[in-house]
Coordinates of C-alpha atoms and ligand atoms in Angstrom, one line a residue:
X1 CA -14.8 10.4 -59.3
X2 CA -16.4 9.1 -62.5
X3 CA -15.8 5.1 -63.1
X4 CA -16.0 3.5 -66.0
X5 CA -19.3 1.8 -67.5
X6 CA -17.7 -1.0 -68.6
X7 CA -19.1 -3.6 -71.0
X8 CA -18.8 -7.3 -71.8
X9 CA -16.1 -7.8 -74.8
X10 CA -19.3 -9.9 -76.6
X11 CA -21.4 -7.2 -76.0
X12 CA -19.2 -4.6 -77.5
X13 CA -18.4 -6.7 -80.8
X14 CA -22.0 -7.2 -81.3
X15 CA -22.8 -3.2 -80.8
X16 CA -19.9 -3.3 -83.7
X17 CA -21.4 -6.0 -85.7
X18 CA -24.9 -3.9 -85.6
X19 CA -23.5 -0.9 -87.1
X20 CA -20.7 -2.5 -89.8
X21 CA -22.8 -5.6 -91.0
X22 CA -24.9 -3.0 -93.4
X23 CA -21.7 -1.7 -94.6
X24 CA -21.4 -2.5 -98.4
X25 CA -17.7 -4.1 -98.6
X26 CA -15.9 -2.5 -102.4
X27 CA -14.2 -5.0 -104.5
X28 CA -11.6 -5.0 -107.1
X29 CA -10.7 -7.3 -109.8
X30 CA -7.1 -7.7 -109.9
X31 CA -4.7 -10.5 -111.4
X32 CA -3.4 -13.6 -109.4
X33 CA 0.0 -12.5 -109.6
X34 CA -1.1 -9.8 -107.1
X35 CA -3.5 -11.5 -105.0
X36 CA -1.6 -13.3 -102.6
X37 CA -3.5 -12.5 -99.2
X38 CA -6.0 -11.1 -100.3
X39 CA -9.5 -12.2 -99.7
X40 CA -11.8 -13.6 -102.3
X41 CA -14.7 -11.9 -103.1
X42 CA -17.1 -14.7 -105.2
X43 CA -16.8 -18.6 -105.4
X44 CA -14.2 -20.3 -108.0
X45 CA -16.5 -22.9 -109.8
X46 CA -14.1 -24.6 -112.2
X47 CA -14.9 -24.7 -115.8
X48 CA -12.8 -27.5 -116.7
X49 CA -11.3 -31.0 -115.9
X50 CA -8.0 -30.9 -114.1
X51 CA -5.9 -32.9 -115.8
X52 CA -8.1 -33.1 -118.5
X53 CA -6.0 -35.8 -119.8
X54 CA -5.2 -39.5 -118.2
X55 CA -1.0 -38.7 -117.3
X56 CA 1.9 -40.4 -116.1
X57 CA 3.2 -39.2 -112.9
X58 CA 6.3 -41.0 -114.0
X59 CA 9.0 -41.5 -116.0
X60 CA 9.1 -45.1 -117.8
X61 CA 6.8 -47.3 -120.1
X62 CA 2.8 -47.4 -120.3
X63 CA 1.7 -50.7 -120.7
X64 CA -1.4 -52.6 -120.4
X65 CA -1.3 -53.5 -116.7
X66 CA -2.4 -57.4 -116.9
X67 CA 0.7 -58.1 -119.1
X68 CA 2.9 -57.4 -116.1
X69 CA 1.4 -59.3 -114.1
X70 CA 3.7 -62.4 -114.0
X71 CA 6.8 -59.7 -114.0
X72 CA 9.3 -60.4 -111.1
X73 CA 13.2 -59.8 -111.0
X74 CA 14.6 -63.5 -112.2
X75 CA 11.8 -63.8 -114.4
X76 CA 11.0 -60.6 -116.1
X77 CA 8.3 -59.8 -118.9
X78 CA 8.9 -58.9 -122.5
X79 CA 7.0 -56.2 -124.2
X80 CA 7.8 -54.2 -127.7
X81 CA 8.4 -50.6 -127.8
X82 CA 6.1 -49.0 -130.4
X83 CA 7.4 -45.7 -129.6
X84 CA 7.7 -42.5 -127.9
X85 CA 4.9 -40.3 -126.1
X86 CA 6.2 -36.7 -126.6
X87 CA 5.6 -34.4 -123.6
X88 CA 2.7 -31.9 -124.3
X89 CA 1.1 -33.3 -127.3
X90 CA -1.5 -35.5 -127.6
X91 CA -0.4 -38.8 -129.1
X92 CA -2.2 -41.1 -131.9
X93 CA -0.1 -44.1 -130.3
X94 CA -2.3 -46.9 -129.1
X95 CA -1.2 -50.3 -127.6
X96 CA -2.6 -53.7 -127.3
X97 CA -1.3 -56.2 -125.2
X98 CA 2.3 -57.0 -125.6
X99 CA 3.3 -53.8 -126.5
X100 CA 4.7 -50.9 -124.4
X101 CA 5.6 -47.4 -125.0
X102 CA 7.9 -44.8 -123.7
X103 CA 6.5 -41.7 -121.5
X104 CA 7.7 -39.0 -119.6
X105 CA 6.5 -38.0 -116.1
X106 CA 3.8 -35.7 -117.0
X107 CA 3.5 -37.2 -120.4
X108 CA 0.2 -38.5 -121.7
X109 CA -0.8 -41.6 -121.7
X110 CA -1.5 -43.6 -124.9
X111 CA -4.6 -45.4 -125.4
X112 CA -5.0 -49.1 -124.4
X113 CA -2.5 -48.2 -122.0
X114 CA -4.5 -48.0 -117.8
X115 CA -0.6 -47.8 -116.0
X116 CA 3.2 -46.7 -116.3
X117 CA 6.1 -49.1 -115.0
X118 CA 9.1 -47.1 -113.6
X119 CA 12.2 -47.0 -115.8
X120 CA 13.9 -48.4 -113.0
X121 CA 12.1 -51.5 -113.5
X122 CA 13.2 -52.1 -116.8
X123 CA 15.5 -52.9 -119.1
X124 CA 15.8 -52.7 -122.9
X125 CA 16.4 -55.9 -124.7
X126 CA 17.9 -55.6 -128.7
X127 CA 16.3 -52.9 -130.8
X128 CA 13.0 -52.5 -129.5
X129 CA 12.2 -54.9 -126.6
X130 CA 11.7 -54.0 -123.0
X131 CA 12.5 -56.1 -120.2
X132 CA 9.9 -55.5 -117.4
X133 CA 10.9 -56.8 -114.0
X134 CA 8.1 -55.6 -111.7
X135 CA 4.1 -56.0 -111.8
X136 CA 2.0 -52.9 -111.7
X137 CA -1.6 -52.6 -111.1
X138 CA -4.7 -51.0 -113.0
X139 CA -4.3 -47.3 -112.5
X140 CA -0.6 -47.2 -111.1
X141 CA 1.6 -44.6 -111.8
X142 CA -1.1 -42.5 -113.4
X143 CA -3.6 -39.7 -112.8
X144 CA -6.8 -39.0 -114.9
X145 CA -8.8 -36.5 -116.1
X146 CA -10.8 -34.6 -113.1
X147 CA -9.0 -36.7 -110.3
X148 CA -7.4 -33.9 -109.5
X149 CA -10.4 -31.5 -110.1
X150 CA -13.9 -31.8 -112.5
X151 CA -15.8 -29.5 -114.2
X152 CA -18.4 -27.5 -111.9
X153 CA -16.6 -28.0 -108.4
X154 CA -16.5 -25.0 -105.8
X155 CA -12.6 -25.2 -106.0
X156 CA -12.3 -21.9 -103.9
X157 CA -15.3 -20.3 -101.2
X158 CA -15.8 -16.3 -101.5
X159 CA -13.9 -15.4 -98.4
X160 CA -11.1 -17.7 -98.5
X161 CA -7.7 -15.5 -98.1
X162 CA -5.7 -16.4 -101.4
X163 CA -2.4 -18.7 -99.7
X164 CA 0.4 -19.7 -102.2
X165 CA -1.2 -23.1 -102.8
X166 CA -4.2 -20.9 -104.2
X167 CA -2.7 -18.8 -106.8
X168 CA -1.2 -22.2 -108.4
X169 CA -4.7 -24.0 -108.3
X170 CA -5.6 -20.6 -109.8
X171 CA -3.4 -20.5 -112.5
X172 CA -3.8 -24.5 -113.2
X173 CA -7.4 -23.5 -114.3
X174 CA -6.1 -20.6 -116.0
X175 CA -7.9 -18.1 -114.0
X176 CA -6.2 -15.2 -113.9
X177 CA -8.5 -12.3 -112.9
X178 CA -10.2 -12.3 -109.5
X179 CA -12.4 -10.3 -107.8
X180 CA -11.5 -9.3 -103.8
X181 CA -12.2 -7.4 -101.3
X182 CA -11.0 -3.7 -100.9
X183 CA -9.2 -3.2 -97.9
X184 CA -11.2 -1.0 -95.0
X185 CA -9.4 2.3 -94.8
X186 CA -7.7 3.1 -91.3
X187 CA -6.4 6.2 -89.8
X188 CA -4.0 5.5 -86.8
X189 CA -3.2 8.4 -84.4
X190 CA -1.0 7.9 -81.5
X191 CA -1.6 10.7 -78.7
X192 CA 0.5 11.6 -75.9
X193 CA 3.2 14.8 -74.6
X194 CA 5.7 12.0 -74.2
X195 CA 5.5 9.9 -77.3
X196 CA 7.7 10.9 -80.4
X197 CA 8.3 9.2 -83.3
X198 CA 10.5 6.4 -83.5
X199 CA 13.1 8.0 -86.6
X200 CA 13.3 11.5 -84.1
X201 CA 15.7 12.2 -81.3
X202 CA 15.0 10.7 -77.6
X203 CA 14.9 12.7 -74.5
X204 CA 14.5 12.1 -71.3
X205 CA 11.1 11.6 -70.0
X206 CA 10.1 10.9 -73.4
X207 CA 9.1 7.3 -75.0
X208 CA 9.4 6.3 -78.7
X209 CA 5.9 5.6 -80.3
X210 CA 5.4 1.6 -80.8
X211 CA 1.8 1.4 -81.3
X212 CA 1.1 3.1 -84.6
X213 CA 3.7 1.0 -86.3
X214 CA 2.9 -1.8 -84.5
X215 CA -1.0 -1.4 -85.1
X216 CA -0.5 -0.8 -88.8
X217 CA 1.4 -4.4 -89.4
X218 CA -1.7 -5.9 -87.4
X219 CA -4.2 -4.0 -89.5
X220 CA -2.7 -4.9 -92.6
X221 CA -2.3 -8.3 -92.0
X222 CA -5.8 -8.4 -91.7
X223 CA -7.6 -7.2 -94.5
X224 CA -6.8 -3.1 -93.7
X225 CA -5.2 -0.5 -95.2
X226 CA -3.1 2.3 -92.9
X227 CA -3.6 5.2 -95.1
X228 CA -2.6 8.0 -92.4
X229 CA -0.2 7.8 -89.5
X230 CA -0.2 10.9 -87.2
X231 CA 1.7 11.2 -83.8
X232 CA -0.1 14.2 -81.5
X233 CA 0.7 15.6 -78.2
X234 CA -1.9 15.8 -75.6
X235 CA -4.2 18.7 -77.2
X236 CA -7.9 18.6 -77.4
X237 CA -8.5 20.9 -80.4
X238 CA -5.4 19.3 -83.0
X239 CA -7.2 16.0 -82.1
X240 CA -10.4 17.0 -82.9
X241 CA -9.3 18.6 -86.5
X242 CA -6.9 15.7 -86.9
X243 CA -10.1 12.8 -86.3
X244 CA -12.6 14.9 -88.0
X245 CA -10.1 15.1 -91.1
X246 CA -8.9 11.2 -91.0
X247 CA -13.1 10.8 -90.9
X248 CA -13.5 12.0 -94.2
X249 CA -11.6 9.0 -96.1
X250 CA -11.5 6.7 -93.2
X251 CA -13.9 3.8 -92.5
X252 CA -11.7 3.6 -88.8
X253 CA -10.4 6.0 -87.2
X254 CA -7.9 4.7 -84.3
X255 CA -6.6 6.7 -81.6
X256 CA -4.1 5.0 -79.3
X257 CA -3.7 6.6 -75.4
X258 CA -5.3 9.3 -73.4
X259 CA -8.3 6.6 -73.4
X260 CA -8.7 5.8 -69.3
X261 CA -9.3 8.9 -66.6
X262 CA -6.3 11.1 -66.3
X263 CA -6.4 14.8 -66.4
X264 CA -5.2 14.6 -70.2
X265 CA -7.4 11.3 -71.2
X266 CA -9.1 13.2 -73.8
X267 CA -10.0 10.7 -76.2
X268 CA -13.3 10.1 -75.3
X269 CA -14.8 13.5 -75.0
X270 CA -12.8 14.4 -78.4
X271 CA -14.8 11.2 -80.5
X272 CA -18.1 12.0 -78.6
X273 CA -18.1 15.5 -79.6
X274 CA -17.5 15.1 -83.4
X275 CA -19.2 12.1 -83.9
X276 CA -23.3 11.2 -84.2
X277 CA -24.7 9.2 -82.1
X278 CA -21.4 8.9 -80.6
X279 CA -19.4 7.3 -77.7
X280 CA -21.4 3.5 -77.3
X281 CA -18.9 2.0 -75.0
X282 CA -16.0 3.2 -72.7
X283 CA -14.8 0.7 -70.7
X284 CA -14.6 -2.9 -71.7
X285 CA -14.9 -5.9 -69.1
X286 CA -10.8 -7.3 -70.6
X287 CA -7.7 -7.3 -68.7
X288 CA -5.9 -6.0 -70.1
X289 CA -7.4 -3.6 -72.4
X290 CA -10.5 -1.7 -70.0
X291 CA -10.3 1.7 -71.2
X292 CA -11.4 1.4 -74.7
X293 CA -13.9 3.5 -76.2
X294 CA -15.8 3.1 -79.4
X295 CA -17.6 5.4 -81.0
X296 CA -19.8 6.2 -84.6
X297 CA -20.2 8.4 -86.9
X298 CA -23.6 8.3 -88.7
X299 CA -22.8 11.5 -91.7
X300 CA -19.2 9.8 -92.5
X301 CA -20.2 6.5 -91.6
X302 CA -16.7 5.7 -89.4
X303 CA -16.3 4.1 -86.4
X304 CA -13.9 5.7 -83.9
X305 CA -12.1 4.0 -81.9
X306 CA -9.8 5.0 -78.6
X307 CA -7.4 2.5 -77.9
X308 CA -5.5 2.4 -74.4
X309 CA -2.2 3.5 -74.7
X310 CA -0.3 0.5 -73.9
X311 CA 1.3 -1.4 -76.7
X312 CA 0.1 -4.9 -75.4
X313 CA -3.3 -3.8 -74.8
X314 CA -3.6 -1.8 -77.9
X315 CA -3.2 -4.7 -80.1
X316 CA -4.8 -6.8 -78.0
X317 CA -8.3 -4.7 -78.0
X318 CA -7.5 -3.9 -81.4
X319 CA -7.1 -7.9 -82.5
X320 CA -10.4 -9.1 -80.4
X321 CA -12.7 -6.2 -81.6
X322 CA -11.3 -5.5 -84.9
X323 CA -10.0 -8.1 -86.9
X324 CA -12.5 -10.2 -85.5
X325 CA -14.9 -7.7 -86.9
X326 CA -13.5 -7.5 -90.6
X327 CA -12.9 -11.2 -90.6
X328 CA -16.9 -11.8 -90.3
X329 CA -17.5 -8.9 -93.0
X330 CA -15.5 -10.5 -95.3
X331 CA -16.9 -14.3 -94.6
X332 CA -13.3 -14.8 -93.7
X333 CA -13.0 -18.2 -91.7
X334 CA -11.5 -18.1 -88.1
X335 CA -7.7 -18.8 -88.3
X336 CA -6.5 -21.9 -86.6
X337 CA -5.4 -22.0 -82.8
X338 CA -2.9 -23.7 -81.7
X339 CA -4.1 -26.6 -78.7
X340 CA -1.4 -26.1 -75.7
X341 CA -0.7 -26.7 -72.3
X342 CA -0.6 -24.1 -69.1
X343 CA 2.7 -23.8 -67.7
X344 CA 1.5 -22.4 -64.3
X345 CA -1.8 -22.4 -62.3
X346 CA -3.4 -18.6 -63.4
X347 CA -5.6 -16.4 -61.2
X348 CA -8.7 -14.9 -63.5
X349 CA -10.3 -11.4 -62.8
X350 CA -13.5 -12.3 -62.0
X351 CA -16.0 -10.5 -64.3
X352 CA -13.6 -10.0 -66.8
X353 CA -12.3 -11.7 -69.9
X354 CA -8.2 -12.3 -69.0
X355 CA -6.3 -12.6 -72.1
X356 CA -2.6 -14.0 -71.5
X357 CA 0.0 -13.3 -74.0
X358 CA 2.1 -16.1 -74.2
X359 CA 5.3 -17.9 -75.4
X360 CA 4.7 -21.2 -77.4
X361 CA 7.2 -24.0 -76.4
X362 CA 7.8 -27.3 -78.3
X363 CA 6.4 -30.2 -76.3
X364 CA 6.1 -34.0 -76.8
X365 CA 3.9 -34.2 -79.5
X366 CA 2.4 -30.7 -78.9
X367 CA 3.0 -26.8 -77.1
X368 CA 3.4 -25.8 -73.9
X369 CA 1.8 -21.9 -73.2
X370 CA 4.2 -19.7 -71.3
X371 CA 2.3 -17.2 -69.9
X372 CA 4.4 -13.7 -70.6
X373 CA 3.8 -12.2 -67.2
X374 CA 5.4 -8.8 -68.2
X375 CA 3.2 -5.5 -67.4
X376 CA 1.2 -4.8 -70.3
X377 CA 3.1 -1.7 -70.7
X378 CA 6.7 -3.5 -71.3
X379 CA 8.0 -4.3 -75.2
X380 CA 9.1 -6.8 -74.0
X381 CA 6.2 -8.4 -73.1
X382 CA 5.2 -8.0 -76.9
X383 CA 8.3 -9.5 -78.5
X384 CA 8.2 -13.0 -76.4
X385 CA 4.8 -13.2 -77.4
X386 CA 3.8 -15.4 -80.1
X387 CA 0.1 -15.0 -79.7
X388 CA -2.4 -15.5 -76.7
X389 CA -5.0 -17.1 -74.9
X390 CA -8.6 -15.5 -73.1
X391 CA -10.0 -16.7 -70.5
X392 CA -13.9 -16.3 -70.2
X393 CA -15.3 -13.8 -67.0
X394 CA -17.1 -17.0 -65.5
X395 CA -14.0 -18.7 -65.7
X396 CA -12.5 -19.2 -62.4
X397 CA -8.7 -19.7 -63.8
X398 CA -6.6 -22.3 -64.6
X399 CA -4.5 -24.8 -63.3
X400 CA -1.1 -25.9 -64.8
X401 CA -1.7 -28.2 -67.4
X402 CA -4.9 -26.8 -68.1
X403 CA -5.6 -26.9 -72.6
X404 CA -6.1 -23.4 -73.9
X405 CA -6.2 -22.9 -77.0
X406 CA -3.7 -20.4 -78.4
X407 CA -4.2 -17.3 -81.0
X408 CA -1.3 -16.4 -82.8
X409 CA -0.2 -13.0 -83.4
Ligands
LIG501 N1 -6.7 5.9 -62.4 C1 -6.6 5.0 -63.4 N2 -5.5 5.0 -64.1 C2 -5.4 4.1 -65.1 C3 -6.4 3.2 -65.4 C4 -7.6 3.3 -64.7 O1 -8.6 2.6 -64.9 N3 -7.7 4.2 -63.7 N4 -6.2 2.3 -66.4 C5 -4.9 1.9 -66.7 C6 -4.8 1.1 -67.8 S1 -5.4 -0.4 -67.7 C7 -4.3 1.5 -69.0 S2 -4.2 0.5 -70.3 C8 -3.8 2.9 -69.2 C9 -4.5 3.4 -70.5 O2 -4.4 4.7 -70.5 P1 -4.5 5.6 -71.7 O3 -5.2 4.9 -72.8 O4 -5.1 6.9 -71.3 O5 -3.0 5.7 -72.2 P2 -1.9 6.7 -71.8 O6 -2.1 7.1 -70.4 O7 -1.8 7.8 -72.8 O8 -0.7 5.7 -71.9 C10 -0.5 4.6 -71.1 C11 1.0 4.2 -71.2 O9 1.3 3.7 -72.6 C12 2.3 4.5 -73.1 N5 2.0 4.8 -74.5 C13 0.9 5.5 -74.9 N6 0.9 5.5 -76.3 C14 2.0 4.9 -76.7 C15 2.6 4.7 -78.0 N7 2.0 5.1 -79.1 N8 3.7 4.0 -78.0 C16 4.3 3.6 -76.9 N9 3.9 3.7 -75.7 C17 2.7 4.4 -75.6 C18 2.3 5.8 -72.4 O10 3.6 6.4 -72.4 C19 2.0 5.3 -71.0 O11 3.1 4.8 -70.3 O12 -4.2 3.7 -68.1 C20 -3.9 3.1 -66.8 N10 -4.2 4.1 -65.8
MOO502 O1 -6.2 -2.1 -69.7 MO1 -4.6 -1.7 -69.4 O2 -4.8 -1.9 -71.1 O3 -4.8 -3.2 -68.4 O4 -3.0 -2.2 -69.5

């Protein structure tokens, strides 16, 4: 019997990198209102101060700060109200010491003015005095122009995913057409007599397909887009016209089961047959996740990938190869991990990278990592997991307590 060649995960993602890091990424420019998620394609240099203006960041009186300084609650200072600043226009009002005037939070703040004393620290005393009863200090209660950002700073990195908190810098520097990446194209087939759509009838014997869904919400939340979903039975020839098809407007082609040795595991025979130079790895040193196959095509320039046909695995392989992969084409920086404890001492396959989906739990001051010890072919192992953990093939496992540090799903 034929056993698998495997190879080391690192080894695999660098016969990956050597084919994809030529690949020319397309771009699109598209407004902000759109871009949420989506990753940056150039720097953001700003062109402009932000404020661009000095500006209260309360509501109250500007003032020149030194005549405040004797200001306490029995003994409070007088100063004269010259007036009103009026929110978003630039004023001609100036003060000199004594005088005060009248601002909004956001307002603008008038010359000879360096600070704003909170309303709630005054009073107003016949027509136009003010009664201040607290001191402030050069600078307080204001911000000025380019605190918040100057003219010619690298405000946002090319490969930086657009978060909420970057469309509104974006649209404080009135920049409202960017240019992103293009998401890779991916075809997902899910083989297999037994598997049947999730929307059709179930009979006995017969299991609903999870991974194409399932792969799709990975894929996309990762810079891909699922333009084809196809659910096959077990039959050499439709899979070969259905890959050779996806290949002709796919950059990946993803085919989930029939990867390992069975009578029906077809997948890698099928992607070695219609693809030049071919099949470059079946069989990866992971647990769980060995029968993986990937394979390129030179003519369509696709790689084709056979994913084993449990759900845990699938995403698994398909997270540690693949968004990895598109993360480092796109100068995308690693996402955080989350620092948390071992619940339980684990046994490592020697030789083999372990990866442990697990369960975060709230601990004092940080997480504890449940390991989910469900077979990777169980749902439920997926839905307790909130990400997971590898453990390096040196590694001779860990004990309870151990750090690891946690990817999220
Ligand atoms: N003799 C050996 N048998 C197996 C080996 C091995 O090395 N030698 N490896 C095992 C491992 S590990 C895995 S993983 C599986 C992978 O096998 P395949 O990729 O060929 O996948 P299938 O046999 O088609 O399916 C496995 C399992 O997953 C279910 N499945 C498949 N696709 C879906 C889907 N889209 N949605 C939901 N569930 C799916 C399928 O019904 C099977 O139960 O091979 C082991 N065997
Ligand atoms: O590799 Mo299988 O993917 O261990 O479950």
């Amino acid at each position: 019997m034929k056993l698998l060649k495997v190879d080391e995960v690192e080894r695999v993602q660098e016969k990956i990198w050597n084919i994809v890091n030529n690949w020319n990424l397309n771009t699109e420019i598209i407004n902000i209102s759109e871009a949420s998620g989506r990753i940056l394609a150039h720097d953001i240099i700003t062109k402009e101060d932000i404020p661009g203006f000095t500006r209260s960041t309360v509501d109250g009186y500007a003032v020149f700060s030194k005549d405040t300084a004797a200001a306490g609650d029995s003994i409070p200072v007088f100063l004269k109200n010259i007036g009103v600043i009026e929110m978003g226009q630039a004023s001609d009002l100036e003060i000199i010491s004594g005088q005060c005037v009248e601002i909004s939070t956001g307002g603008m703040l008038p010359k000879g003015a360096n600070g704003v004393v909170m309303v709630e620290y005054t009073e107003n005393f016949g027509e136009d005095g003010v009664a201040v009863s607290s001191s402030i200090s050069e600078g307080e209660n204001v911000v000025y122009p380019n605190e918040d950002v100057s003219k010619g700073q690298l405000i946002l990195r090319k490969g930086s995913k657009l978060l909420p908190q970057s469309i509104g810098v974006l649209s404080a520097l009135g920049i409202t057409e960017i240019k992103v990446y293009k998401p890779l194209s991916l075809t997902i087939i899910s083989t297999g007599d037994e598997i049947v759509s999730p929307e059709k009838p179930l009979e006995l014997g017969k299991v609903r397909d999870i991974n194409s869904l399932a792969l799709k919400a990975l894929a996309e939340k990762n810079g891909y887009s699922v333009i084809d979903i196809f659910v096959l039975k077990d039959d050499e020839d439709l899979l070969r016209e259905t890959v050779k098809k996806a290949m002709e407007k796919s950059d990946l082609v993803a085919v989930s089961g029939g990867s390992s040795q069975g009578k029906k595991d077809i997948t890698a025979k099928v992607l070695d047959n219609i693809s030049s130079p071919g099949v470059f790895t079946h069989g990866m040193a992971i647990k769980p996740g060995k029968p993986t196959i990937v394979a390129y095509d030179e003519n369509s320039k696709t790689l084709l990938i056979g994913l084993p046909g449990h759900p845990v695995s699938a995403m698994l392989v398909f997270d540690i190869l693949f968004n990895k992969m598109i993360k480092k084409l796109m100068e995308v920086e690693e996402e955080l991990e989350i620092p948390a404890k071992v619940t339980t001492n684990l046994a490592s396959s020697p030789g083999k990278t372990t990866c442990w989906p697990v369960k975060l739990l709230k601990d004092k001051g940080g997480y504890l990592a449940k390991p989910i010890f469900g077979k990777s072919g169980l749902i439920t192992s997926l839905l307790g997991a909130d990400g997971y953990f590898s453990v390096n093939r040196n590694h001779e496992g860990l004990e309870k307590g151990d750090e690891v540090w946690v990817k999220l799903f």
